mmCIF file of C-alpha atoms in Angstrom:
data_model
loop_
_atom_site.group_PDB
_atom_site.id
_atom_site.type_symbol
_atom_site.label_atom_id
_atom_site.label_comp_id
_atom_site.label_asym_id
_atom_site.label_seq_id
_atom_site.Cartn_x
_atom_site.Cartn_y
_atom_site.Cartn_z
ATOM 1 C CA MET L 25 -75.209 6.757 25.229
ATOM 2 C CA ILE L 26 -72.770 6.793 28.200
ATOM 3 C CA GLU L 27 -71.672 3.273 27.445
ATOM 4 C CA GLN L 28 -70.836 4.463 23.798
ATOM 5 C CA VAL L 29 -68.921 7.465 25.034
ATOM 6 C CA ARG L 30 -66.980 5.082 27.285
ATOM 7 C CA ARG L 31 -66.100 2.833 24.507
ATOM 8 C CA TYR L 32 -65.060 5.542 22.339
ATOM 9 C CA ARG L 33 -63.185 7.680 25.085
ATOM 10 C CA PHE L 34 -59.627 6.819 23.870
ATOM 11 C CA PHE L 35 -60.385 7.694 20.497
ATOM 12 C CA LEU L 36 -62.111 11.054 21.573
ATOM 13 C CA ILE L 37 -59.063 11.741 23.698
ATOM 14 C CA LEU L 38 -56.737 11.233 20.762
ATOM 15 C CA LEU L 39 -58.992 13.360 18.569
ATOM 16 C CA LEU L 40 -58.795 16.230 21.182
ATOM 17 C CA ILE L 41 -54.911 15.884 21.061
ATOM 18 C CA ASN L 42 -54.998 16.059 17.318
ATOM 19 C CA LEU L 43 -57.176 19.233 17.449
ATOM 20 C CA ALA L 44 -54.786 20.725 19.886
ATOM 21 C CA ILE L 45 -51.936 20.032 17.559
ATOM 22 C CA LEU L 46 -53.890 21.525 14.835
ATOM 23 C CA TYR L 47 -54.081 24.744 16.722
ATOM 24 C CA LEU L 48 -50.531 24.756 17.927
ATOM 25 C CA HIS L 49 -48.808 23.443 14.766
ATOM 26 C CA PRO L 50 -51.433 23.813 11.978
ATOM 27 C CA GLU L 51 -49.191 22.323 9.417
ATOM 28 C CA ILE L 52 -48.625 18.977 11.354
ATOM 29 C CA GLY L 53 -52.274 18.997 12.455
ATOM 30 C CA TRP L 54 -53.669 19.173 8.946
ATOM 31 C CA GLN L 55 -51.047 16.589 7.696
ATOM 32 C CA SER L 56 -52.216 14.292 10.524
ATOM 33 C CA LEU L 57 -55.894 14.686 9.813
ATOM 34 C CA ARG L 58 -55.275 14.105 6.169
ATOM 35 C CA ILE L 59 -53.302 11.036 6.637
ATOM 36 C CA THR L 60 -56.053 9.773 9.177
ATOM 37 C CA GLY L 61 -58.795 10.468 6.525
ATOM 38 C CA ASP L 62 -56.733 8.641 3.810
ATOM 39 C CA THR L 63 -56.458 5.531 5.965
ATOM 40 C CA LEU L 64 -60.007 5.655 6.913
ATOM 41 C CA LEU L 65 -61.076 5.736 3.150
ATOM 42 C CA GLU L 66 -58.714 2.980 2.369
ATOM 43 C CA MET L 67 -60.092 0.867 5.252
ATOM 44 C CA LEU L 68 -63.700 1.672 4.066
ATOM 45 C CA ALA L 69 -62.792 0.154 0.669
ATOM 46 C CA VAL L 70 -61.325 -3.042 1.944
ATOM 47 C CA LEU L 71 -62.960 -3.866 5.232
ATOM 48 C CA PRO L 72 -66.598 -4.605 4.024
ATOM 49 C CA PRO L 73 -65.944 -7.739 2.165
ATOM 50 C CA ILE L 74 -63.431 -9.094 4.807
ATOM 51 C CA PHE L 75 -66.066 -8.767 7.418
ATOM 52 C CA LEU L 76 -68.706 -10.240 5.243
ATOM 53 C CA LEU L 77 -66.559 -13.133 4.603
ATOM 54 C CA LEU L 78 -65.993 -13.465 8.390
ATOM 55 C CA GLY L 79 -69.689 -13.608 8.989
ATOM 56 C CA LEU L 80 -70.258 -16.196 6.248
ATOM 57 C CA LEU L 81 -67.400 -18.284 7.584
ATOM 58 C CA ASP L 82 -69.077 -18.156 11.161
ATOM 59 C CA VAL L 83 -72.414 -19.090 9.892
ATOM 60 C CA TRP L 84 -71.686 -21.821 7.272
ATOM 61 C CA VAL L 85 -68.490 -23.569 8.465
ATOM 62 C CA ASP L 86 -69.318 -25.781 11.390
ATOM 63 C CA ARG L 87 -67.057 -26.513 14.410
ATOM 64 C CA GLU L 88 -66.476 -30.264 13.394
ATOM 65 C CA ALA L 89 -65.240 -29.161 9.716
ATOM 66 C CA MET L 90 -62.947 -26.538 11.254
ATOM 67 C CA MET L 91 -61.446 -28.952 13.819
ATOM 68 C CA LYS L 92 -60.817 -31.422 11.109
ATOM 69 C CA LEU L 93 -59.290 -28.697 8.652
ATOM 70 C CA MET L 94 -57.302 -26.719 11.174
ATOM 71 C CA GLY L 95 -57.756 -28.235 14.605
ATOM 72 C CA GLU L 96 -55.438 -29.826 17.050
ATOM 73 C CA ASN L 97 -54.817 -32.915 14.893
ATOM 74 C CA SER L 98 -54.934 -31.281 11.394
ATOM 75 C CA GLY L 99 -51.158 -31.593 10.876
ATOM 76 C CA TRP L 100 -49.855 -30.494 7.581
ATOM 77 C CA LEU L 101 -53.309 -29.762 6.187
ATOM 78 C CA GLY L 102 -53.927 -27.292 8.922
ATOM 79 C CA ILE L 103 -50.604 -25.499 8.414
ATOM 80 C CA SER L 104 -51.078 -25.416 4.660
ATOM 81 C CA LEU L 105 -54.496 -23.977 4.938
ATOM 82 C CA ALA L 106 -53.271 -21.336 7.444
ATOM 83 C CA PHE L 107 -50.625 -20.273 5.077
ATOM 84 C CA LEU L 108 -52.962 -20.112 2.032
ATOM 85 C CA LEU L 109 -55.743 -18.324 3.883
ATOM 86 C CA GLY L 110 -53.318 -15.759 5.270
ATOM 87 C CA SER L 111 -51.558 -15.245 1.752
ATOM 88 C CA ALA L 112 -54.720 -14.860 -0.043
ATOM 89 C CA ALA L 113 -55.723 -12.037 2.071
ATOM 90 C CA ALA L 114 -56.084 -8.466 1.300
ATOM 91 C CA GLY L 115 -56.142 -5.587 3.828
ATOM 92 C CA PRO L 116 -54.059 -4.529 6.791
ATOM 93 C CA LEU L 117 -53.011 -6.724 9.750
ATOM 94 C CA TYR L 118 -55.623 -5.507 12.128
ATOM 95 C CA ALA L 119 -58.450 -6.779 9.919
ATOM 96 C CA ALA L 120 -56.952 -10.351 10.543
ATOM 97 C CA PHE L 121 -57.549 -10.196 14.292
ATOM 98 C CA PRO L 122 -61.197 -10.639 14.147
ATOM 99 C CA ILE L 123 -61.074 -13.369 11.638
ATOM 100 C CA ALA L 124 -58.349 -15.271 13.708
ATOM 101 C CA GLY L 125 -61.048 -14.844 16.579
ATOM 102 C CA VAL L 126 -63.558 -16.812 14.503
ATOM 103 C CA LEU L 127 -61.073 -19.371 13.557
ATOM 104 C CA ILE L 128 -60.211 -20.000 17.318
ATOM 105 C CA ARG L 129 -64.022 -19.913 18.166
ATOM 106 C CA LYS L 130 -64.524 -22.633 15.598
ATOM 107 C CA GLY L 131 -61.755 -24.962 16.992
ATOM 108 C CA ALA L 132 -58.825 -24.130 14.920
ATOM 109 C CA LYS L 133 -55.396 -24.888 16.592
ATOM 110 C CA LEU L 134 -53.757 -21.780 18.130
ATOM 111 C CA ALA L 135 -50.426 -22.337 16.211
ATOM 112 C CA ASN L 136 -52.382 -22.601 12.935
ATOM 113 C CA VAL L 137 -54.209 -19.289 13.606
ATOM 114 C CA LEU L 138 -50.872 -17.657 14.468
ATOM 115 C CA ILE L 139 -49.354 -18.965 11.167
ATOM 116 C CA PHE L 140 -52.516 -17.393 9.553
ATOM 117 C CA ILE L 141 -51.627 -13.955 11.401
ATOM 118 C CA GLY L 142 -47.945 -14.320 10.334
ATOM 119 C CA ALA L 143 -48.865 -15.167 6.633
ATOM 120 C CA TRP L 144 -51.376 -12.269 6.605
ATOM 121 C CA SER L 145 -48.748 -9.920 7.659
ATOM 122 C CA THR L 146 -45.859 -10.927 5.584
ATOM 123 C CA THR L 147 -46.567 -13.186 2.648
ATOM 124 C CA LYS L 148 -49.902 -11.692 1.226
ATOM 125 C CA ILE L 149 -49.532 -12.522 -2.526
ATOM 126 C CA PRO L 150 -50.720 -9.040 -3.911
ATOM 127 C CA MET L 151 -48.006 -7.433 -1.550
ATOM 128 C CA LEU L 152 -45.320 -9.805 -2.686
ATOM 129 C CA LEU L 153 -45.903 -8.849 -6.472
ATOM 130 C CA PHE L 154 -45.756 -5.103 -5.468
ATOM 131 C CA GLU L 155 -42.619 -5.815 -3.429
ATOM 132 C CA ALA L 156 -40.911 -7.554 -6.236
ATOM 133 C CA SER L 157 -41.676 -4.573 -8.537
ATOM 134 C CA ALA L 158 -40.302 -2.110 -6.001
ATOM 135 C CA MET L 159 -37.523 -3.993 -4.499
ATOM 136 C CA GLY L 160 -36.462 -6.501 -7.162
ATOM 137 C CA TRP L 161 -37.375 -10.241 -7.359
ATOM 138 C CA LYS L 162 -34.177 -11.207 -5.489
ATOM 139 C CA PHE L 163 -35.210 -9.230 -2.339
ATOM 140 C CA MET L 164 -38.730 -10.516 -2.527
ATOM 141 C CA VAL L 165 -37.836 -14.209 -3.059
ATOM 142 C CA VAL L 166 -35.040 -14.383 -0.405
ATOM 143 C CA ARG L 167 -37.493 -12.600 2.279
ATOM 144 C CA PHE L 168 -40.222 -14.865 1.365
ATOM 145 C CA ALA L 169 -38.103 -17.954 1.668
ATOM 146 C CA VAL L 170 -36.811 -16.991 4.996
ATOM 147 C CA ASP L 171 -40.252 -15.796 6.361
ATOM 148 C CA ILE L 172 -42.061 -19.150 5.621
ATOM 149 C CA PRO L 173 -40.064 -21.132 8.204
ATOM 150 C CA GLY L 174 -39.883 -18.144 10.297
ATOM 151 C CA ILE L 175 -43.656 -17.738 10.609
ATOM 152 C CA ALA L 176 -44.180 -21.384 11.558
ATOM 153 C CA LEU L 177 -41.376 -21.156 13.994
ATOM 154 C CA ILE L 178 -42.835 -17.957 15.689
ATOM 155 C CA ALA L 179 -46.189 -19.524 15.692
ATOM 156 C CA TYR L 180 -45.172 -22.826 17.504
ATOM 157 C CA ALA L 181 -42.897 -21.077 19.920
ATOM 158 C CA THR L 182 -45.891 -18.573 20.924
ATOM 159 C CA GLU L 183 -48.103 -21.566 21.520
ATOM 160 C CA LYS L 184 -45.511 -23.384 23.454
ATOM 161 C CA VAL L 185 -44.864 -20.477 25.856
ATOM 162 C CA LEU L 186 -48.592 -20.396 26.776
ATOM 163 C CA SER L 187 -49.961 -22.519 29.469
ATOM 164 C CA GLN L 188 -52.924 -24.719 29.181
ATOM 165 C CA ARG L 189 -54.861 -22.239 31.227
ATOM 166 C CA GLU L 190 -53.861 -19.204 28.994
ATOM 167 C CA ARG L 191 -54.715 -21.022 25.813
ATOM 168 C CA GLN L 192 -58.180 -21.786 27.258
ATOM 169 C CA ASP L 193 -58.690 -18.099 28.125
ATOM 170 C CA ILE L 194 -58.092 -17.234 24.515
ATOM 171 C CA CYS L 195 -60.754 -19.843 23.457
ATOM 172 C CA GLU L 196 -63.155 -18.428 25.930
ATOM 173 C CA GLN L 197 -62.471 -15.019 24.955
ATOM 174 C CA ALA L 198 -63.192 -15.872 21.287
ATOM 175 C CA LYS L 199 -66.376 -17.663 22.092
ATOM 176 C CA SER L 200 -67.779 -14.792 24.022
ATOM 177 C CA GLU L 201 -67.233 -12.567 21.000
ATOM 178 C CA LEU L 202 -70.122 -12.489 18.395
ATOM 179 C CA GLN L 203 -72.740 -14.245 20.511
ATOM 180 C CA MET B 23 -57.656 -4.789 -8.727
ATOM 181 C CA PHE B 24 -57.299 -7.154 -5.891
ATOM 182 C CA THR B 25 -59.817 -5.338 -3.881
ATOM 183 C CA VAL B 26 -62.307 -5.647 -6.814
ATOM 184 C CA SER B 27 -61.927 -9.423 -6.894
ATOM 185 C CA LEU B 28 -62.360 -9.604 -3.211
ATOM 186 C CA TYR B 29 -65.657 -7.743 -3.738
ATOM 187 C CA VAL B 30 -66.601 -10.090 -6.510
ATOM 188 C CA ILE B 31 -65.942 -13.223 -4.415
ATOM 189 C CA THR B 32 -67.577 -12.087 -1.513
ATOM 190 C CA GLY B 33 -70.714 -10.995 -3.595
ATOM 191 C CA ILE B 34 -70.976 -14.285 -5.339
ATOM 192 C CA LEU B 35 -70.586 -16.155 -1.817
ATOM 193 C CA LEU B 36 -73.216 -13.990 -0.423
ATOM 194 C CA LEU B 37 -75.583 -14.613 -3.296
ATOM 195 C CA ILE B 38 -75.034 -18.418 -2.988
ATOM 196 C CA SER B 39 -75.651 -18.001 0.790
ATOM 197 C CA PHE B 40 -78.677 -16.150 0.358
ATOM 198 C CA SER B 41 -80.250 -18.509 -2.297
ATOM 199 C CA ARG B 42 -79.695 -21.501 0.223
ATOM 200 C CA ASP B 43 -80.581 -19.929 3.520
ATOM 201 C CA ARG B 44 -82.048 -16.394 4.019
ATOM 202 C CA SER B 45 -81.857 -16.406 7.750
ATOM 203 C CA LYS B 46 -78.462 -17.665 7.920
ATOM 204 C CA THR B 47 -77.190 -15.092 5.528
ATOM 205 C CA LYS B 48 -78.862 -12.370 7.534
ATOM 206 C CA THR B 49 -77.184 -13.812 10.723
ATOM 207 C CA ALA B 50 -73.886 -13.771 8.792
ATOM 208 C CA MET B 51 -74.345 -10.067 7.824
ATOM 209 C CA LEU B 52 -75.518 -9.132 11.327
ATOM 210 C CA LYS B 53 -72.331 -10.785 12.833
ATOM 211 C CA ALA B 54 -70.225 -9.033 10.098
ATOM 212 C CA TRP B 55 -71.563 -5.857 11.373
ATOM 213 C CA ARG B 56 -71.245 -6.427 15.030
ATOM 214 C CA SER B 57 -67.694 -7.680 14.812
ATOM 215 C CA PHE B 58 -66.722 -4.635 12.801
ATOM 216 C CA GLU B 59 -68.438 -2.407 15.259
ATOM 217 C CA GLY B 60 -66.803 -4.136 18.077
ATOM 218 C CA ILE B 61 -63.421 -3.231 17.037
ATOM 219 C CA LEU B 62 -64.380 0.412 15.637
ATOM 220 C CA PRO B 63 -63.267 2.193 18.711
ATOM 221 C CA GLN B 64 -59.761 0.524 18.538
ATOM 222 C CA LEU B 65 -59.537 1.016 14.864
ATOM 223 C CA LEU B 66 -60.409 4.811 14.893
ATOM 224 C CA SER B 67 -57.840 5.266 17.642
ATOM 225 C CA ILE B 68 -55.322 3.457 15.560
ATOM 226 C CA PHE B 69 -56.063 5.740 12.552
ATOM 227 C CA ILE B 70 -55.507 8.940 14.622
ATOM 228 C CA ILE B 71 -52.136 7.591 15.978
ATOM 229 C CA ILE B 72 -51.201 6.637 12.375
ATOM 230 C CA GLY B 73 -51.963 10.164 11.338
ATOM 231 C CA LEU B 74 -50.153 11.847 14.040
ATOM 232 C CA MET B 75 -47.156 9.508 13.780
ATOM 233 C CA LEU B 76 -46.662 9.808 9.867
ATOM 234 C CA ALA B 77 -47.260 13.599 10.088
ATOM 235 C CA VAL B 78 -44.099 13.662 12.288
ATOM 236 C CA LEU B 79 -42.311 10.610 10.693
ATOM 237 C CA SER B 80 -42.709 11.527 7.147
ATOM 238 C CA PRO B 81 -41.050 9.609 4.528
ATOM 239 C CA ALA B 82 -38.560 12.427 4.189
ATOM 240 C CA ALA B 83 -37.955 12.042 8.083
ATOM 241 C CA ILE B 84 -37.584 8.297 7.876
ATOM 242 C CA THR B 85 -35.100 8.577 4.989
ATOM 243 C CA SER B 86 -32.963 10.997 6.906
ATOM 244 C CA LEU B 87 -33.066 8.619 10.053
ATOM 245 C CA ILE B 88 -32.314 5.410 8.205
ATOM 246 C CA GLY B 89 -30.748 6.523 5.107
ATOM 247 C CA THR B 90 -27.597 7.942 6.865
ATOM 248 C CA GLU B 91 -26.933 5.418 9.493
ATOM 249 C CA SER B 92 -25.369 2.060 8.684
ATOM 250 C CA GLY B 93 -24.362 -1.033 10.623
ATOM 251 C CA TRP B 94 -25.968 -2.184 13.617
ATOM 252 C CA LEU B 95 -27.125 1.363 14.859
ATOM 253 C CA GLY B 96 -28.770 1.768 11.418
ATOM 254 C CA MET B 97 -30.565 -1.593 11.843
ATOM 255 C CA LEU B 98 -31.652 -0.714 15.428
ATOM 256 C CA ILE B 99 -33.218 2.710 14.296
ATOM 257 C CA ALA B 100 -34.747 0.945 11.232
ATOM 258 C CA SER B 101 -36.310 -1.783 13.453
ATOM 259 C CA VAL B 102 -37.725 0.687 16.042
ATOM 260 C CA ILE B 103 -39.326 2.791 13.235
ATOM 261 C CA GLY B 104 -40.579 -0.216 11.506
ATOM 262 C CA SER B 105 -42.123 -1.557 14.851
ATOM 263 C CA ILE B 106 -43.978 1.569 15.691
ATOM 264 C CA THR B 107 -45.220 2.803 12.400
ATOM 265 C CA LEU B 108 -47.967 1.209 10.403
ATOM 266 C CA ILE B 109 -47.616 1.992 6.647
ATOM 267 C CA PRO B 110 -49.622 0.258 4.005
ATOM 268 C CA GLY B 111 -47.457 -1.887 1.591
ATOM 269 C CA PHE B 112 -48.117 0.404 -1.433
ATOM 270 C CA VAL B 113 -46.461 3.183 0.499
ATOM 271 C CA ALA B 114 -43.864 1.185 2.260
ATOM 272 C CA PHE B 115 -42.213 -0.536 -0.679
ATOM 273 C CA PRO B 116 -41.654 2.679 -2.800
ATOM 274 C CA LEU B 117 -40.292 4.287 0.414
ATOM 275 C CA ALA B 118 -38.037 1.294 0.900
ATOM 276 C CA ALA B 119 -36.746 1.632 -2.627
ATOM 277 C CA ALA B 120 -36.286 5.174 -2.241
ATOM 278 C CA LEU B 121 -34.355 4.475 1.036
ATOM 279 C CA LEU B 122 -32.166 2.054 -1.006
ATOM 280 C CA SER B 123 -31.357 4.661 -3.642
ATOM 281 C CA ALA B 124 -30.704 7.336 -0.817
ATOM 282 C CA GLY B 125 -27.986 5.205 0.364
ATOM 283 C CA ALA B 126 -29.334 2.864 3.077
ATOM 284 C CA GLY B 127 -28.071 -0.683 3.107
ATOM 285 C CA PHE B 128 -30.002 -3.853 2.223
ATOM 286 C CA LYS B 129 -29.847 -4.966 5.937
ATOM 287 C CA GLN B 130 -31.418 -1.722 7.289
ATOM 288 C CA ILE B 131 -34.123 -1.794 4.568
ATOM 289 C CA ALA B 132 -34.768 -5.540 5.280
ATOM 290 C CA VAL B 133 -35.271 -5.167 9.040
ATOM 291 C CA PHE B 134 -37.381 -2.045 8.405
ATOM 292 C CA VAL B 135 -39.738 -3.831 5.926
ATOM 293 C CA SER B 136 -39.856 -6.948 8.122
ATOM 294 C CA THR B 137 -40.752 -5.183 11.335
ATOM 295 C CA LEU B 138 -43.110 -3.017 9.532
ATOM 296 C CA MET B 139 -45.102 -5.958 8.578
ATOM 297 C CA MET B 140 -44.699 -8.386 11.471
ATOM 298 C CA VAL B 141 -44.443 -6.150 14.601
ATOM 299 C CA GLY B 142 -47.322 -3.927 15.467
ATOM 300 C CA VAL B 143 -46.990 -1.734 18.384
ATOM 301 C CA ILE B 144 -49.844 0.617 17.587
ATOM 302 C CA THR B 145 -52.249 -2.419 16.885
ATOM 303 C CA LEU B 146 -51.051 -4.230 20.163
ATOM 304 C CA PRO B 147 -54.286 -3.333 22.012
ATOM 305 C CA LEU B 148 -56.342 -5.013 19.262
ATOM 306 C CA GLU B 149 -54.032 -8.021 19.281
ATOM 307 C CA ILE B 150 -54.336 -8.465 23.084
ATOM 308 C CA LYS B 151 -58.116 -8.150 22.759
ATOM 309 C CA TYR B 152 -58.135 -11.455 20.796
ATOM 310 C CA PHE B 153 -54.970 -13.199 22.018
ATOM 311 C CA GLY B 154 -54.326 -11.966 25.527
ATOM 312 C CA TRP B 155 -51.361 -9.882 26.597
ATOM 313 C CA LYS B 156 -48.896 -12.761 26.776
ATOM 314 C CA ALA B 157 -49.421 -14.204 23.273
ATOM 315 C CA ALA B 158 -49.383 -10.736 21.868
ATOM 316 C CA ALA B 159 -46.205 -9.760 23.686
ATOM 317 C CA VAL B 160 -44.450 -13.038 22.740
ATOM 318 C CA ARG B 161 -45.498 -12.950 19.130
ATOM 319 C CA ASN B 162 -44.261 -9.508 18.708
ATOM 320 C CA LEU B 163 -41.015 -10.037 20.402
ATOM 321 C CA LEU B 164 -40.124 -13.099 18.468
ATOM 322 C CA ALA B 165 -41.148 -11.264 15.198
ATOM 323 C CA TYR B 166 -39.006 -8.454 16.307
ATOM 324 C CA GLY B 167 -35.878 -10.568 16.899
ATOM 325 C CA PHE B 168 -36.693 -12.658 13.676
ATOM 326 C CA SER B 169 -36.782 -9.490 11.544
ATOM 327 C CA PHE B 170 -32.937 -9.222 12.244
ATOM 328 C CA VAL B 171 -32.425 -12.821 11.115
ATOM 329 C CA VAL B 172 -34.206 -11.904 7.804
ATOM 330 C CA ALA B 173 -32.023 -8.835 7.434
ATOM 331 C CA ILE B 174 -28.919 -10.697 7.941
ATOM 332 C CA VAL B 175 -29.783 -13.339 5.346
ATOM 333 C CA ILE B 176 -30.958 -10.578 2.937
ATOM 334 C CA GLY B 177 -27.712 -8.571 3.556
ATOM 335 C CA TRP B 178 -25.714 -11.706 3.205
ATOM 336 C CA ILE B 179 -27.132 -12.845 0.038
ATOM 337 C CA LEU B 180 -27.725 -9.441 -1.735
ATOM 338 C CA THR B 181 -24.527 -7.622 -1.023
#
């Protein structure tokens, strides 16, 4: 019980702040709670399948297969898979982090996982269609064309900046999750 | 629509998994729950912050901030708002389209959209949990810088 309160303490503090605002500025407080509620509902709609897929991925895809597909020596195959997986995604970016954790745990190359994160954040296919209808095809296509190399560049640069030790720590952290 | 297909695919895969190995499927569902519950405290905090932030930074407020400023200052303001807010795409793009018709330039819109997607200040604690602070910081900083490149290219081609 105390452990649960400790884990949720930051959330509880924020909730109190929101309630204080509700008292001091009812309009902003209500608006805020309404937006929080909407986001929560939206999350509840999309997160269950994402996490179930994460579980299935963890159980059925073994380490050897993942290393071959997205590991250190997976080359273009790994890069393409990372882009495809990320682009086929639905849901907000924060849902991508736990999946990234599983990919790392299974032996995917860090740069590939970062490409997956980048693709999830910017080149999601359903989002692109929506973007084209709101902003026009030209805007979407140009952004997409610039983003693809950019995502890869950011991923490789981030991996390069990390020391061997730091990369190991990330793997260890991923392994300690979900045990 | 996309969410529905996601459910259908997940359902089919779960059924296949279940027919092949019951206990493995059970483990998978347990892991799904545990990993969800593992980030629930952070998620709930993020939702409250999103609520508070968007209650103050309403679409109207964002329009008045980005819509009027142009040039580098406009891009800078747009990039900061894009980095700290977390707006789902189906709200962000109509907002971006509205900004455009309100008089904001393509560069400002592009940097806003790009930072909105790639840079996540609110979700940083979650990202650090999985990638460590250094990787998270480097990725976000690079993404922030890159958003200006995207904006310059879009501004150059579309105007």
